[in-house]
CSV table of C-alpha atoms in Angstrom, one decimal:
chain,number,residue,atom,x,y,z
A,1,MET,CA,3.7,7.9,16.7
A,2,ARG,CA,4.8,4.9,14.7
A,3,ARG,CA,4.4,5.5,11.0
A,4,VAL,CA,3.8,2.7,8.5
A,5,PHE,CA,3.1,2.6,4.8
A,6,ALA,CA,0.0,0.8,3.6
A,7,ASP,CA,0.4,-1.0,0.3
A,8,THR,CA,-2.4,-2.1,-2.0
A,9,PHE,CA,-2.2,-5.5,-0.4
A,10,TYR,CA,-3.4,-4.1,2.9
A,11,TRP,CA,-6.4,-2.2,1.5
A,12,LEU,CA,-7.5,-5.2,-0.6
A,13,ALA,CA,-7.3,-7.5,2.3
A,14,LEU,CA,-9.4,-5.2,4.5
A,15,ALA,CA,-12.0,-4.7,1.8
A,16,ASN,CA,-12.5,-8.1,0.3
A,17,PRO,CA,-14.1,-10.7,2.6
A,18,ALA,CA,-12.8,-13.5,0.3
A,19,ASP,CA,-9.1,-12.3,0.6
A,20,GLN,CA,-7.0,-15.0,2.3
A,21,TRP,CA,-5.1,-12.4,4.4
A,22,ARG,CA,-8.2,-10.6,5.7
A,23,SER,CA,-8.5,-12.5,9.1
A,24,LEU,CA,-4.8,-12.3,9.9
A,25,ILE,CA,-4.7,-8.6,9.2
A,26,ARG,CA,-7.8,-7.9,11.2
A,27,GLU,CA,-6.4,-9.8,14.1
A,28,ALA,CA,-3.0,-8.2,13.9
A,29,ILE,CA,-4.1,-4.5,13.6
A,30,PRO,CA,-4.8,-4.1,17.4
A,31,HIS,CA,-1.4,-5.5,18.3
A,32,LEU,CA,0.4,-3.0,16.1
A,33,GLY,CA,-0.3,-0.2,18.5
A,34,THR,CA,-1.1,3.4,17.6
A,35,LEU,CA,-0.2,4.1,14.0
A,36,GLN,CA,-0.2,6.8,11.5
A,37,ILE,CA,-0.8,5.1,8.2
A,38,VAL,CA,0.8,6.6,5.1
A,39,THR,CA,-0.3,5.7,1.6
A,40,THR,CA,-0.4,7.2,-1.8
A,41,GLU,CA,-3.0,8.1,-4.4
A,42,GLU,CA,-1.3,5.6,-6.7
A,43,VAL,CA,-1.9,2.9,-4.2
A,44,LEU,CA,-5.5,3.8,-4.0
A,45,ILE,CA,-5.8,3.8,-7.8
A,46,GLU,CA,-4.4,0.3,-7.7
A,47,PHE,CA,-6.8,-0.7,-4.9
A,48,LEU,CA,-9.8,0.6,-6.8
A,49,THR,CA,-8.6,-1.2,-9.9
A,50,GLY,CA,-8.2,-4.5,-8.0
A,51,MET,CA,-11.7,-4.2,-6.7
A,52,ALA,CA,-13.2,-3.2,-10.1
A,53,GLY,CA,-13.9,-6.7,-11.4
A,54,LEU,CA,-15.5,-8.0,-8.2
A,55,GLY,CA,-19.0,-6.8,-8.9
A,56,THR,CA,-21.3,-3.9,-8.0
A,57,PHE,CA,-21.3,-4.5,-4.2
A,58,GLN,CA,-17.5,-4.7,-4.0
A,59,ARG,CA,-17.0,-1.7,-6.2
A,60,SER,CA,-19.4,0.3,-4.0
A,61,LEU,CA,-17.5,-0.9,-0.9
A,62,ALA,CA,-14.2,0.1,-2.4
A,63,VAL,CA,-15.6,3.6,-3.1
A,64,ARG,CA,-16.9,3.9,0.4
A,65,MET,CA,-13.7,2.7,1.9
A,66,THR,CA,-11.7,5.1,-0.2
A,67,HIS,CA,-13.8,8.0,1.1
A,68,GLU,CA,-13.2,6.8,4.6
A,69,ILE,CA,-9.4,6.6,4.0
A,70,LEU,CA,-9.5,10.2,2.6
A,71,ALA,CA,-11.3,11.4,5.7
A,72,ASP,CA,-9.3,9.5,8.3
A,73,LEU,CA,-7.1,11.8,10.3
A,74,ASN,CA,-4.7,9.0,11.2
A,75,THR,CA,-4.0,8.4,7.5
A,76,LEU,CA,-1.7,10.6,5.5
A,77,LEU,CA,-2.4,10.4,1.8
A,78,ILE,CA,0.5,11.5,-0.4
A,79,PRO,CA,-0.8,13.0,-3.6
A,80,GLN,CA,0.4,11.8,-7.0
A,81,THR,CA,2.6,14.3,-8.7
A,82,HIS,CA,4.8,14.6,-11.7
A,83,ASN,CA,7.8,14.2,-9.3
A,84,SER,CA,6.4,11.1,-7.7
A,85,PHE,CA,5.9,9.5,-11.1
A,86,PHE,CA,9.5,10.3,-12.2
A,87,ALA,CA,10.9,9.1,-8.8
A,88,GLY,CA,9.1,5.8,-9.3
A,89,LEU,CA,10.1,5.6,-12.9
A,90,THR,CA,13.8,6.2,-12.0
A,91,LEU,CA,13.7,3.3,-9.5
A,92,TYR,CA,11.8,1.1,-12.0
A,93,GLU,CA,14.4,1.8,-14.6
A,94,SER,CA,17.3,1.0,-12.2
A,95,ARG,CA,15.7,-2.4,-11.2
A,96,LEU,CA,15.1,-3.9,-14.6
A,97,ASP,CA,16.1,-7.3,-13.2
A,98,LYS,CA,13.2,-7.1,-10.7
A,99,ARG,CA,9.4,-7.5,-11.1
A,100,TYR,CA,8.5,-4.4,-9.3
A,101,SER,CA,5.4,-2.6,-10.5
A,102,LEU,CA,5.6,1.2,-11.1
A,103,THR,CA,3.2,1.6,-8.1
A,104,ASP,CA,5.6,-0.4,-5.9
A,105,CYS,CA,8.5,1.8,-7.1
A,106,ILE,CA,6.5,5.0,-6.3
A,107,SER,CA,5.6,3.5,-2.9
A,108,MET,CA,9.2,2.6,-2.1
A,109,GLN,CA,10.4,6.1,-3.0
A,110,THR,CA,7.6,7.6,-0.9
A,111,CYS,CA,8.7,5.4,2.1
A,112,ARG,CA,12.3,6.7,1.6
A,113,ASN,CA,11.1,10.3,1.4
A,114,GLU,CA,8.9,9.9,4.5
A,115,SER,CA,11.6,7.9,6.4
A,116,ILE,CA,9.2,4.9,6.8
A,117,GLN,CA,10.7,1.5,7.3
A,118,GLU,CA,7.7,-0.7,7.9
A,119,VAL,CA,5.1,-1.6,5.3
A,120,LEU,CA,1.7,-3.1,5.7
A,121,THR,CA,2.1,-5.8,3.0
A,122,ASN,CA,3.4,-9.3,2.3
A,123,ASP,CA,5.1,-8.2,-0.9
A,124,HIS,CA,8.7,-9.4,-0.8
A,125,HIS,CA,9.8,-6.7,-3.3
A,126,PHE,CA,9.8,-4.3,-0.3
A,127,THR,CA,12.1,-6.6,1.6
A,128,GLN,CA,14.4,-6.7,-1.4
A,129,GLU,CA,14.7,-2.9,-1.1
A,130,GLY,CA,15.5,-3.1,2.6
A,131,PHE,CA,12.0,-2.4,4.1
A,132,THR,CA,10.3,-4.5,6.8
A,133,ILE,CA,7.1,-6.1,5.7
A,134,LEU,CA,4.6,-6.6,8.5
A,135,PHE,CA,2.8,-9.7,7.0
A,136,PRO,CA,5.5,-12.0,5.7
A,137,ARG,CA,4.4,-15.1,3.8
């Protein structure tokens, strides 16, 4: 089964009807084939944070969606750990010339650990690290 990493971009676009990428992503998903989606607790924290300022309805939707992600048998959720934090921090520290967030660095290290090449994102930072982004700008 094809394994792809879901970045915060992906979850935000699915959850927010006003997101400019929502239609494209919803149209593309069936064409990606059977997938196992891999994501991290750090990504879900960033997703919930991104939805926090959009009002009660959107916050409620984000919570419901997070519970669905947690229960989805085709989604592998990698828990946050002390080691994942330090792996991300190590990459962050080695890329001081970049604008990578710590969550991006943790995600990139997770992709490497899980041997994942493709990322459900449009974030060019992943391209800079040699990953294939599935929604280029």
